Amino acid sequence: MFKTIKSDLPASIVVFFVALPLCLGIALASGAPLFSGLIAGIVGGIVVGALSGSNIGVSGPAAGLAAIVLTAIGSLGGYQNFLVAVVLAGIIQIILGFLKAGIIGYYFPSSVIKGMLTGIGIIIILKQIPHFFGYDAEPEGADSFIEASGENTFSAIFHVADNISLGATLIGILGLLVILFWDNILAKKGKFFKILQGPLVAVVLGIVYFILTQSHESLSIDSSHLVSVPIPDDLNSFLGQFSFPNFSAITNSEVWLVGFTMALVASLETLLCVEATDKLDPDKNVTPTNRELLAQGTGNIISGLIGGLPITQVIVRSSANIQSGGKSKLSAIIHGFLLLISVILIPRLLNKIPLSVLAAILLVVGYKLAKPSLFKKMVKMGWKQYVPFFVTVLGIVFTDLLVGISLGLGVGIIIILIKSYQNSHFLHIEDRSNDRHKIKMTLAEEVTFFNKGAILKELENLPKDTYLELDLINTRYLDQDIIEILEDFLYKAKERRIDIKLVSKRGVVENPESFVEFFKTRPKSSKSLS
């Protein structure tokens, strides 16, 4: 793992600067103490990073859980009662890991995963535009279309013109230019410029700009446009920021319900993120999903025990890690230690970082996730790929992550059903002699109840006086529903003077008396026709 330190250390610094405002913003959006977001980020980096089997995934508090957390804190009677639900969610995730539930992540179509990455990229861009210009009405990390302030993603952008902060905008533009110049030109000039990342230089410039312009009336940046890390007065006040669960609330059934809900949502978001980061990984590593659930569960137990928000693997931080050249889990672990050390030793320095500079970093991350060339590529792949892709993207932009993915998955399933309907069988009209049709119907390798409609339609449309050859030679699985359709057809076939020739690997049967009896001789443990 330490062999890749030259790549992981600079990547971890970029992830740190991406994670810092997101941890604080998600805590604010969740109605939780600001420090709880930092706890979740630290635990997600150090604990989950160490236990996870992912080389490039980064965990921390997730915006997708903010609405659940906000509601739960109020309904459960306080933050300490809510922490009990976080611990329970972690335990449930560990159980899911032992039950091998991680396999669920493999059942999401590639088009939906690509749509998720693109949709998140667009959301990052749209949500960071106001912060880039110094309009910080909405906390960092929010990803829902309807914002807590009452605005939506687009109305917030429309109101930017009336709320521009000149100082924040200037240093945001300068930071963006530095990052682009660093990535596209200097990074190609030598190893030094790859080790020293552009985002770090942009952040240093932002701090210097804030210090130099503090006394300037129009160019200064107001404290509301800066990072806001809690500053403890001494060790006791620092330790006082930690909260602990009120385990007497464990008898409350609603605590269990919230814990179960968070476990399911956090696990689903994590599994989707794992699939997405594996696709982005240039080394094409495959993350063990069950181990990931165990790692996430352990992280949530520890986070809940010391006052942190619930944790998931997060695509924004993970993609920033990949784009910055992270190679192993060391980058995630170091970013966790950077969060811990910085909030202890340099909180006042952190609070001099303009949010617009961090927005510039995220704008670049978002663009790399949602490159225009990807849209063109998806369209070229055909409608079966681009329809669920675009539905997922639009769903994420106009609702939220889970709703968008659900819509894309639903469309993907419909497309599978359509193609299954179309590919259940093949018809071939061989000849027509003596006014009698000779038709060969070849069934697919696997025929399930999804194919009932298509096969039933073809059987119903067979004309009278037909000689039907039913070819099952290559059919390995025939659902009971299909057998029953064929059985019912036997009665109609006699009425319509249709002769049937059944061809299978067992031989040829002319006008079988019963399909049910014919298939009954199969072993009960298998539906193979071979």
Coordinates of C-alpha atoms in Angstrom, one line a residue:
M1 CA 0.0 0.0 0.0
F2 CA 2.9 2.4 0.9
K3 CA 4.4 1.8 -2.6
T4 CA 1.8 4.2 -4.0
I5 CA 2.4 7.0 -1.5
K6 CA 3.6 9.4 -4.2
S7 CA 0.2 9.2 -5.8
D8 CA -1.9 8.8 -2.7
L9 CA -0.6 11.7 -0.7
P10 CA -1.4 14.5 -3.2
A11 CA -4.7 12.8 -4.0
S12 CA -5.6 12.7 -0.3
I13 CA -5.0 16.5 0.0
V14 CA -7.5 17.2 -2.8
V15 CA -10.0 14.8 -1.3
F16 CA -9.5 16.6 2.0
F17 CA -10.4 20.0 0.5
V18 CA -13.5 18.4 -1.2
A19 CA -14.6 16.6 1.9
L20 CA -14.2 19.5 4.4
P21 CA -17.0 21.7 3.2
L22 CA -19.2 18.7 2.3
C23 CA -18.9 17.3 5.9
L24 CA -19.9 20.7 7.3
G25 CA -22.6 21.4 4.7
I26 CA -24.3 18.0 5.1
A27 CA -24.3 18.4 8.9
L28 CA -25.9 21.8 8.5
A29 CA -28.5 20.5 6.0
S30 CA -29.2 17.5 8.4
G31 CA -30.0 19.8 11.4
A32 CA -27.1 18.2 13.3
P33 CA -24.1 19.7 15.1
L34 CA -21.5 20.8 12.6
F35 CA -18.8 18.7 14.3
S36 CA -20.9 15.6 13.7
G37 CA -20.2 15.9 10.0
L38 CA -16.5 16.1 10.6
I39 CA -16.6 13.0 12.9
A40 CA -18.4 11.1 10.1
G41 CA -15.7 12.2 7.6
I42 CA -12.9 11.2 9.9
V43 CA -14.4 7.8 10.7
G44 CA -15.2 7.3 7.0
G45 CA -11.7 8.0 6.0
I46 CA -9.7 6.2 8.7
V47 CA -11.9 3.3 9.9
V48 CA -13.9 2.5 6.7
G49 CA -10.9 3.3 4.5
A50 CA -8.8 0.7 6.5
L51 CA -11.5 -2.0 6.5
S52 CA -12.8 -1.6 3.0
G53 CA -11.7 -3.6 0.1
S54 CA -11.9 -0.7 -2.3
N55 CA -8.7 0.9 -3.4
I56 CA -10.2 4.2 -4.5
G57 CA -13.6 4.6 -2.7
V58 CA -13.9 7.3 -0.1
S59 CA -16.6 7.3 2.6
G60 CA -18.2 10.0 4.7
P61 CA -21.5 11.7 5.5
A62 CA -23.9 11.5 2.5
A63 CA -26.3 14.2 1.2
G64 CA -28.8 11.4 0.3
L65 CA -29.4 10.8 4.0
A66 CA -29.7 14.4 5.1
A67 CA -33.5 14.5 4.8
I68 CA -33.9 11.3 6.8
V69 CA -31.5 12.6 9.5
L70 CA -33.3 16.0 9.7
T71 CA -36.7 14.3 10.2
A72 CA -35.4 11.7 12.5
I73 CA -33.7 14.0 14.9
G74 CA -37.0 15.8 15.5
S75 CA -39.2 12.7 15.6
L76 CA -36.9 10.8 18.0
G77 CA -36.7 13.6 20.5
G78 CA -33.1 14.7 20.1
Y79 CA -29.7 14.1 18.6
Q80 CA -28.6 11.6 21.2
N81 CA -31.6 9.4 20.6
F82 CA -30.9 9.6 16.9
L83 CA -27.4 8.3 17.5
V84 CA -28.9 5.0 18.8
A85 CA -30.5 4.6 15.3
V86 CA -27.1 5.2 13.7
V87 CA -25.5 2.4 15.8
L88 CA -28.4 0.1 14.9
A89 CA -28.0 0.9 11.2
G90 CA -24.4 -0.1 11.5
I91 CA -25.3 -3.4 13.1
I92 CA -27.9 -4.1 10.4
Q93 CA -25.3 -3.4 7.7
I94 CA -22.9 -5.9 9.2
I95 CA -25.7 -8.5 9.2
L96 CA -26.4 -7.7 5.6
G97 CA -22.7 -8.2 4.8
F98 CA -22.7 -11.6 6.5
L99 CA -25.9 -12.5 4.6
K100 CA -24.0 -11.7 1.3
A101 CA -26.5 -8.9 0.4
G102 CA -23.7 -7.1 -1.4
I103 CA -24.6 -9.0 -4.6
I104 CA -27.5 -6.5 -5.1
G105 CA -25.1 -4.0 -6.4
Y106 CA -24.3 -6.1 -9.5
Y107 CA -28.0 -6.1 -10.7
F108 CA -27.9 -2.4 -11.7
P109 CA -27.5 -1.9 -15.5
S110 CA -24.4 -0.2 -16.8
S111 CA -26.5 2.5 -18.4
V112 CA -28.1 3.4 -15.1
I113 CA -24.7 3.5 -13.3
K114 CA -23.3 5.8 -16.1
G115 CA -26.4 7.9 -15.8
M116 CA -25.8 8.1 -12.0
L117 CA -22.3 9.4 -12.5
T118 CA -23.3 11.9 -15.2
G119 CA -26.3 13.1 -13.1
I120 CA -24.2 13.6 -10.1
G121 CA -21.7 15.5 -12.2
I122 CA -24.4 17.8 -13.5
I123 CA -25.8 18.3 -9.9
I124 CA -22.3 19.2 -8.6
I125 CA -22.0 21.8 -11.3
L126 CA -25.4 23.3 -10.8
K127 CA -25.2 23.3 -7.0
Q128 CA -21.7 24.9 -7.0
I129 CA -22.5 27.7 -9.4
P130 CA -24.1 29.9 -6.6
H131 CA -21.2 29.1 -4.2
F132 CA -18.7 30.0 -7.0
F133 CA -20.2 33.5 -7.1
G134 CA -20.6 33.9 -3.4
Y135 CA -24.3 33.1 -3.0
D136 CA -24.2 30.7 -0.1
A137 CA -27.9 30.5 0.9
E138 CA -27.8 26.7 0.6
P139 CA -25.3 24.5 2.5
E140 CA -22.5 22.7 0.6
G141 CA -23.3 19.1 -0.1
A142 CA -27.1 19.5 -0.8
D143 CA -28.2 17.4 -3.8
S144 CA -32.0 17.5 -3.9
F145 CA -33.8 19.6 -6.5
I146 CA -36.0 21.3 -3.9
E147 CA -33.7 23.1 -1.5
A148 CA -34.2 23.7 2.3
S149 CA -34.3 27.5 1.6
G150 CA -37.4 27.0 -0.5
E151 CA -35.6 27.5 -3.8
N152 CA -34.8 24.8 -6.3
T153 CA -31.6 24.1 -8.2
F154 CA -32.4 26.4 -11.1
S155 CA -34.1 29.3 -9.2
A156 CA -31.0 29.5 -7.0
I157 CA -28.8 29.9 -10.1
F158 CA -31.2 32.6 -11.4
H159 CA -30.9 34.6 -8.2
V160 CA -27.1 34.5 -8.3
A161 CA -27.0 37.8 -10.3
D162 CA -28.7 39.6 -7.4
N163 CA -26.3 38.2 -4.8
I164 CA -22.8 38.2 -6.3
S165 CA -20.0 38.7 -3.9
L166 CA -17.2 40.4 -5.9
G167 CA -14.3 39.1 -3.8
A168 CA -15.6 35.5 -3.7
T169 CA -16.2 35.6 -7.4
L170 CA -12.7 36.9 -8.2
I171 CA -10.8 34.4 -6.2
G172 CA -13.2 31.6 -7.4
I173 CA -12.3 32.5 -11.0
L174 CA -8.6 32.7 -10.2
G175 CA -8.8 29.3 -8.4
L176 CA -10.6 27.7 -11.4
L177 CA -8.0 29.1 -13.8
V178 CA -5.1 27.8 -11.7
I179 CA -6.6 24.3 -11.5
L180 CA -7.3 24.2 -15.2
F181 CA -3.8 25.5 -16.1
W182 CA -2.2 23.1 -13.6
D183 CA -4.1 20.0 -14.9
N184 CA -3.9 20.7 -18.7
I185 CA -0.4 22.3 -18.9
L186 CA 1.9 22.1 -15.9
A187 CA 1.0 18.5 -14.9
K188 CA 2.5 17.5 -18.3
K189 CA 5.8 19.4 -17.6
G190 CA 7.1 17.3 -14.8
K191 CA 6.5 15.0 -11.7
F192 CA 6.7 18.0 -9.3
F193 CA 3.5 19.4 -10.8
K194 CA 1.8 16.0 -10.4
I195 CA 2.8 15.7 -6.7
L196 CA 1.8 19.3 -5.9
Q197 CA -1.8 19.4 -7.0
G198 CA -3.5 22.4 -8.6
P199 CA -6.4 22.4 -6.0
L200 CA -3.9 22.8 -3.1
V201 CA -2.3 25.8 -4.9
A202 CA -5.8 27.3 -5.5
V203 CA -6.7 26.9 -1.8
V204 CA -3.5 28.6 -0.7
L205 CA -4.1 31.5 -3.0
G206 CA -7.7 31.8 -1.6
I207 CA -6.3 32.0 2.0
V208 CA -3.7 34.6 0.9
Y209 CA -6.4 36.6 -1.0
F210 CA -8.7 36.7 2.1
I211 CA -5.9 37.9 4.4
L212 CA -4.7 40.6 2.0
T213 CA -8.2 42.0 1.2
Q214 CA -9.7 41.9 4.7
S215 CA -9.7 45.7 5.0
H216 CA -10.8 46.4 1.5
E217 CA -14.5 47.4 1.3
S218 CA -15.5 45.8 -2.1
L219 CA -12.9 43.1 -2.6
S220 CA -13.0 41.5 0.9
I221 CA -14.8 38.3 1.5
D222 CA -17.4 38.1 4.3
S223 CA -17.1 35.4 6.9
S224 CA -20.4 33.9 5.6
H225 CA -18.6 32.9 2.4
L226 CA -15.8 31.1 4.2
V227 CA -15.4 27.6 5.6
S228 CA -16.9 27.4 9.1
V229 CA -15.1 24.8 11.3
P230 CA -16.1 24.9 15.0
I231 CA -13.2 26.4 17.0
P232 CA -12.8 24.9 20.5
D233 CA -11.2 27.1 23.2
D234 CA -9.3 24.3 24.9
L235 CA -9.1 20.5 25.1
N236 CA -12.2 20.2 27.2
S237 CA -14.3 22.3 24.8
F238 CA -13.0 20.2 21.9
L239 CA -13.9 16.9 23.7
G240 CA -17.3 18.5 24.5
Q241 CA -18.2 18.5 20.8
F242 CA -18.5 14.7 20.9
S243 CA -22.0 13.3 21.6
F244 CA -23.0 9.9 22.9
P245 CA -26.1 7.8 22.3
N246 CA -28.9 7.7 24.8
F247 CA -29.3 3.9 24.8
S248 CA -32.4 4.1 27.0
A249 CA -34.2 5.1 23.7
I250 CA -33.5 1.6 22.2
T251 CA -36.9 0.4 23.4
N252 CA -38.6 3.0 21.1
S253 CA -39.8 1.2 18.0
E254 CA -39.4 4.3 15.9
V255 CA -35.6 4.3 16.7
W256 CA -35.5 0.8 15.2
L257 CA -37.5 1.9 12.1
V258 CA -35.2 4.8 11.5
G259 CA -32.1 2.6 12.0
F260 CA -33.5 0.0 9.5
T261 CA -34.3 2.7 7.0
M262 CA -30.9 4.3 7.2
A263 CA -29.2 0.9 6.9
L264 CA -31.1 0.1 3.7
V265 CA -30.6 3.6 2.1
A266 CA -26.9 3.8 3.2
S267 CA -26.2 0.3 1.9
L268 CA -27.9 0.9 -1.4
E269 CA -26.0 4.2 -1.9
T270 CA -22.8 2.5 -1.0
L271 CA -23.3 -0.4 -3.4
L272 CA -24.2 2.0 -6.2
C273 CA -21.1 4.1 -5.5
V274 CA -18.9 0.9 -5.5
E275 CA -20.2 0.0 -8.9
A276 CA -19.7 3.5 -10.2
T277 CA -16.1 3.9 -8.8
D278 CA -15.1 0.5 -10.1
K279 CA -16.1 1.7 -13.6
L280 CA -14.1 4.9 -13.1
D281 CA -11.1 3.1 -11.7
P282 CA -8.3 3.2 -14.4
D283 CA -6.8 0.0 -12.9
K284 CA -10.2 -1.8 -13.1
N285 CA -10.2 -3.2 -9.6
V286 CA -13.3 -5.0 -8.4
T287 CA -14.4 -4.1 -4.9
P288 CA -15.8 -7.0 -2.7
T289 CA -19.3 -5.7 -2.0
N290 CA -20.0 -7.8 1.1
R291 CA -16.8 -6.7 2.7
E292 CA -17.8 -3.1 1.9
L293 CA -21.0 -3.6 3.8
L294 CA -19.1 -4.9 6.8
A295 CA -16.7 -1.9 6.6
Q296 CA -19.6 0.6 6.3
G297 CA -21.4 -1.1 9.2
T298 CA -18.4 -0.9 11.5
G299 CA -17.9 2.7 10.5
N300 CA -21.5 3.6 11.3
I301 CA -21.3 1.9 14.7
I302 CA -18.2 3.9 15.7
S303 CA -19.6 7.1 14.2
G304 CA -22.8 6.7 16.1
L305 CA -21.0 5.9 19.4
I306 CA -19.0 9.2 19.3
G307 CA -21.6 11.6 17.8
G308 CA -21.1 11.3 14.1
L309 CA -23.6 11.3 11.2
P310 CA -24.3 8.1 9.3
I311 CA -21.7 7.1 6.6
T312 CA -21.8 5.8 3.1
Q313 CA -19.2 5.6 0.3
V314 CA -19.6 8.9 -1.6
I315 CA -19.2 9.3 -5.3
V316 CA -18.0 13.0 -5.2
R317 CA -15.1 12.2 -2.9
S318 CA -14.3 9.0 -4.6
S319 CA -14.3 10.5 -8.1
A320 CA -12.1 13.4 -6.8
N321 CA -9.7 10.7 -5.5
I322 CA -9.6 8.9 -8.8
Q323 CA -9.2 12.2 -10.8
S324 CA -6.3 13.2 -8.6
G325 CA -4.4 10.0 -9.2
G326 CA -5.2 8.0 -6.0
K327 CA -4.1 4.4 -6.3
S328 CA -4.8 2.7 -3.0
K329 CA -6.9 3.0 0.2
L330 CA -4.0 5.0 1.7
S331 CA -5.4 8.2 0.1
A332 CA -8.8 7.7 1.9
I333 CA -7.1 7.0 5.2
I334 CA -4.7 10.0 5.0
H335 CA -7.6 12.3 4.1
G336 CA -9.3 11.1 7.3
F337 CA -6.2 11.9 9.4
L338 CA -5.9 15.3 7.6
L339 CA -9.5 16.1 8.7
L340 CA -8.7 15.0 12.3
I341 CA -5.4 16.9 12.6
S342 CA -6.6 20.0 10.9
V343 CA -9.8 20.5 13.1
I344 CA -7.6 20.1 16.2
L345 CA -4.5 22.2 15.2
I346 CA -5.5 24.7 12.5
P347 CA -9.3 25.3 12.6
R348 CA -8.7 29.1 12.4
L349 CA -6.6 28.7 9.2
L350 CA -9.3 26.4 7.7
N351 CA -11.9 29.2 8.4
K352 CA -10.0 31.5 6.0
I353 CA -10.7 29.3 3.0
P354 CA -13.2 30.9 0.6
L355 CA -16.1 28.6 -0.3
S356 CA -15.8 29.8 -3.9
V357 CA -12.4 28.3 -4.3
L358 CA -13.7 24.9 -3.1
A359 CA -16.6 25.4 -5.5
A360 CA -14.0 25.8 -8.3
I361 CA -12.5 22.4 -7.3
L362 CA -15.9 20.8 -7.4
L363 CA -16.8 22.3 -10.7
V364 CA -13.8 20.5 -12.3
V365 CA -14.8 17.3 -10.6
G366 CA -18.4 17.6 -11.8
Y367 CA -17.3 18.4 -15.4
K368 CA -15.1 15.3 -15.5
L369 CA -18.0 13.2 -14.4
A370 CA -20.4 14.7 -17.0
K371 CA -18.3 15.2 -20.1
P372 CA -20.4 16.1 -23.2
S373 CA -18.6 13.3 -25.2
L374 CA -20.3 10.7 -22.9
F375 CA -23.8 11.8 -24.1
K376 CA -22.8 11.3 -27.7
K377 CA -21.3 7.9 -26.9
M378 CA -24.5 6.7 -25.2
V379 CA -26.7 7.8 -28.1
K380 CA -24.5 5.8 -30.5
M381 CA -25.0 2.7 -28.4
G382 CA -28.7 2.6 -29.2
W383 CA -32.0 3.3 -27.5
K384 CA -31.7 0.4 -25.1
Q385 CA -28.7 2.1 -23.5
Y386 CA -29.5 5.8 -23.9
V387 CA -33.1 5.8 -22.7
P388 CA -32.4 4.5 -19.1
F389 CA -29.2 6.7 -19.1
F390 CA -31.2 9.9 -19.8
V391 CA -34.0 9.0 -17.5
T392 CA -31.5 8.4 -14.7
V393 CA -29.7 11.7 -15.4
L394 CA -33.0 13.7 -15.5
G395 CA -34.4 11.9 -12.5
I396 CA -31.3 12.8 -10.4
V397 CA -31.2 16.4 -11.5
F398 CA -35.0 17.1 -10.9
T399 CA -35.5 14.9 -7.8
D400 CA -32.6 13.3 -6.0
L401 CA -30.1 10.4 -6.3
L402 CA -32.2 7.5 -5.2
V403 CA -35.4 8.5 -7.1
G404 CA -33.3 9.1 -10.2
I405 CA -31.7 5.7 -10.0
S406 CA -35.1 4.0 -9.3
L407 CA -36.6 5.7 -12.4
G408 CA -33.6 4.6 -14.5
L409 CA -33.8 1.0 -13.1
G410 CA -37.5 0.9 -13.8
V411 CA -37.1 1.9 -17.4
G412 CA -34.2 -0.6 -17.7
I413 CA -36.5 -3.4 -16.5
I414 CA -39.2 -2.4 -19.0
I415 CA -36.6 -2.5 -21.8
I416 CA -35.5 -6.0 -20.7
L417 CA -39.2 -7.1 -20.7
I418 CA -39.7 -5.7 -24.2
K419 CA -36.6 -7.5 -25.5
S420 CA -37.5 -10.7 -23.7
Y421 CA -40.9 -10.5 -25.4
Q422 CA -39.3 -10.0 -28.8
N423 CA -36.6 -12.7 -28.3
S424 CA -38.6 -15.6 -26.8
H425 CA -38.9 -17.5 -30.1
F426 CA -38.3 -17.4 -33.8
L427 CA -40.8 -18.2 -36.5
H428 CA -39.9 -19.6 -39.9
I429 CA -42.5 -20.4 -42.6
E430 CA -40.9 -23.1 -44.6
D431 CA -43.4 -23.7 -47.4
R432 CA -47.1 -23.7 -48.3
S433 CA -48.1 -26.8 -50.2
N434 CA -51.6 -28.2 -50.7
D435 CA -53.0 -25.1 -49.0
R436 CA -51.4 -26.2 -45.8
H437 CA -49.0 -23.9 -43.9
K438 CA -45.8 -25.5 -42.6
I439 CA -44.4 -23.3 -39.7
K440 CA -41.3 -23.9 -37.5
M441 CA -41.3 -22.2 -34.1
T442 CA -37.9 -22.3 -32.4
L443 CA -37.9 -21.4 -28.7
A444 CA -35.1 -19.4 -27.1
E445 CA -32.5 -21.0 -24.7
E446 CA -34.4 -19.7 -21.7
V447 CA -38.2 -19.1 -21.8
T448 CA -39.8 -17.6 -18.7
F449 CA -43.2 -16.2 -17.8
F450 CA -42.0 -12.9 -19.3
N451 CA -42.4 -14.5 -22.7
K452 CA -46.0 -15.7 -22.2
G453 CA -47.6 -12.9 -24.1
A454 CA -45.4 -13.2 -27.2
I455 CA -45.7 -17.0 -27.5
L456 CA -49.4 -16.9 -26.8
K457 CA -49.9 -14.3 -29.5
E458 CA -48.1 -16.4 -32.1
L459 CA -50.0 -19.6 -31.2
E460 CA -53.3 -17.7 -31.4
N461 CA -52.4 -16.3 -34.9
L462 CA -51.6 -19.7 -36.4
P463 CA -54.0 -20.3 -39.3
K464 CA -56.1 -23.5 -39.7
D465 CA -54.7 -26.5 -41.4
T466 CA -51.1 -25.7 -40.2
Y467 CA -48.3 -28.1 -39.6
L468 CA -46.3 -26.7 -36.6
E469 CA -42.9 -27.9 -35.8
L470 CA -42.0 -26.9 -32.2
D471 CA -38.2 -26.9 -31.8
L472 CA -36.9 -27.2 -28.2
I473 CA -33.5 -28.6 -29.0
N474 CA -31.6 -25.5 -27.7
T475 CA -34.1 -24.7 -24.9
R476 CA -32.5 -25.3 -21.5
Y477 CA -35.2 -23.8 -19.4
L478 CA -38.9 -23.8 -19.9
D479 CA -41.1 -22.1 -17.3
Q480 CA -44.2 -23.8 -16.0
D481 CA -46.3 -21.0 -17.3
I482 CA -45.2 -21.7 -20.9
I483 CA -45.9 -25.4 -20.4
E484 CA -49.4 -24.6 -19.4
I485 CA -49.9 -22.4 -22.4
L486 CA -48.7 -25.2 -24.7
E487 CA -51.0 -27.6 -22.9
D488 CA -54.0 -25.3 -23.4
F489 CA -53.1 -24.9 -27.1
L490 CA -53.4 -28.7 -27.7
Y491 CA -57.2 -28.5 -27.3
K492 CA -57.4 -25.6 -29.7
A493 CA -55.0 -27.2 -32.2
K494 CA -57.4 -30.2 -32.6
E495 CA -60.3 -27.9 -33.3
R496 CA -58.3 -25.9 -35.9
R497 CA -56.7 -29.0 -37.6
I498 CA -53.2 -28.0 -36.5
D499 CA -50.7 -30.9 -36.3
I500 CA -47.8 -30.5 -33.9
K501 CA -44.3 -32.0 -34.2
L502 CA -42.4 -31.7 -31.0
V503 CA -38.6 -31.8 -31.5
S504 CA -36.3 -32.0 -28.5
K505 CA -33.0 -33.6 -27.5
R506 CA -35.0 -36.7 -26.4
G507 CA -36.4 -37.2 -29.8
V508 CA -39.4 -36.4 -32.0
V509 CA -43.0 -36.7 -30.9
E510 CA -45.9 -36.2 -33.4
N511 CA -49.1 -34.7 -31.9
P512 CA -48.2 -35.2 -28.2
E513 CA -51.2 -36.1 -26.0
S514 CA -50.0 -33.8 -23.2
F515 CA -47.1 -31.4 -22.8
V516 CA -47.5 -31.6 -19.1
E517 CA -46.9 -35.4 -19.1
F518 CA -44.0 -35.0 -21.5
F519 CA -42.2 -32.5 -19.3
K520 CA -43.1 -34.3 -16.1
T521 CA -40.3 -36.8 -16.5
R522 CA -37.8 -34.0 -16.0
P523 CA -35.9 -34.2 -12.7
K524 CA -37.7 -32.0 -10.1
S525 CA -34.5 -30.2 -9.2
S526 CA -33.9 -29.0 -12.7
K527 CA -35.9 -27.5 -15.6
S528 CA -33.3 -28.4 -18.1
L529 CA -34.7 -29.9 -21.3
S530 CA -31.4 -31.4 -22.3

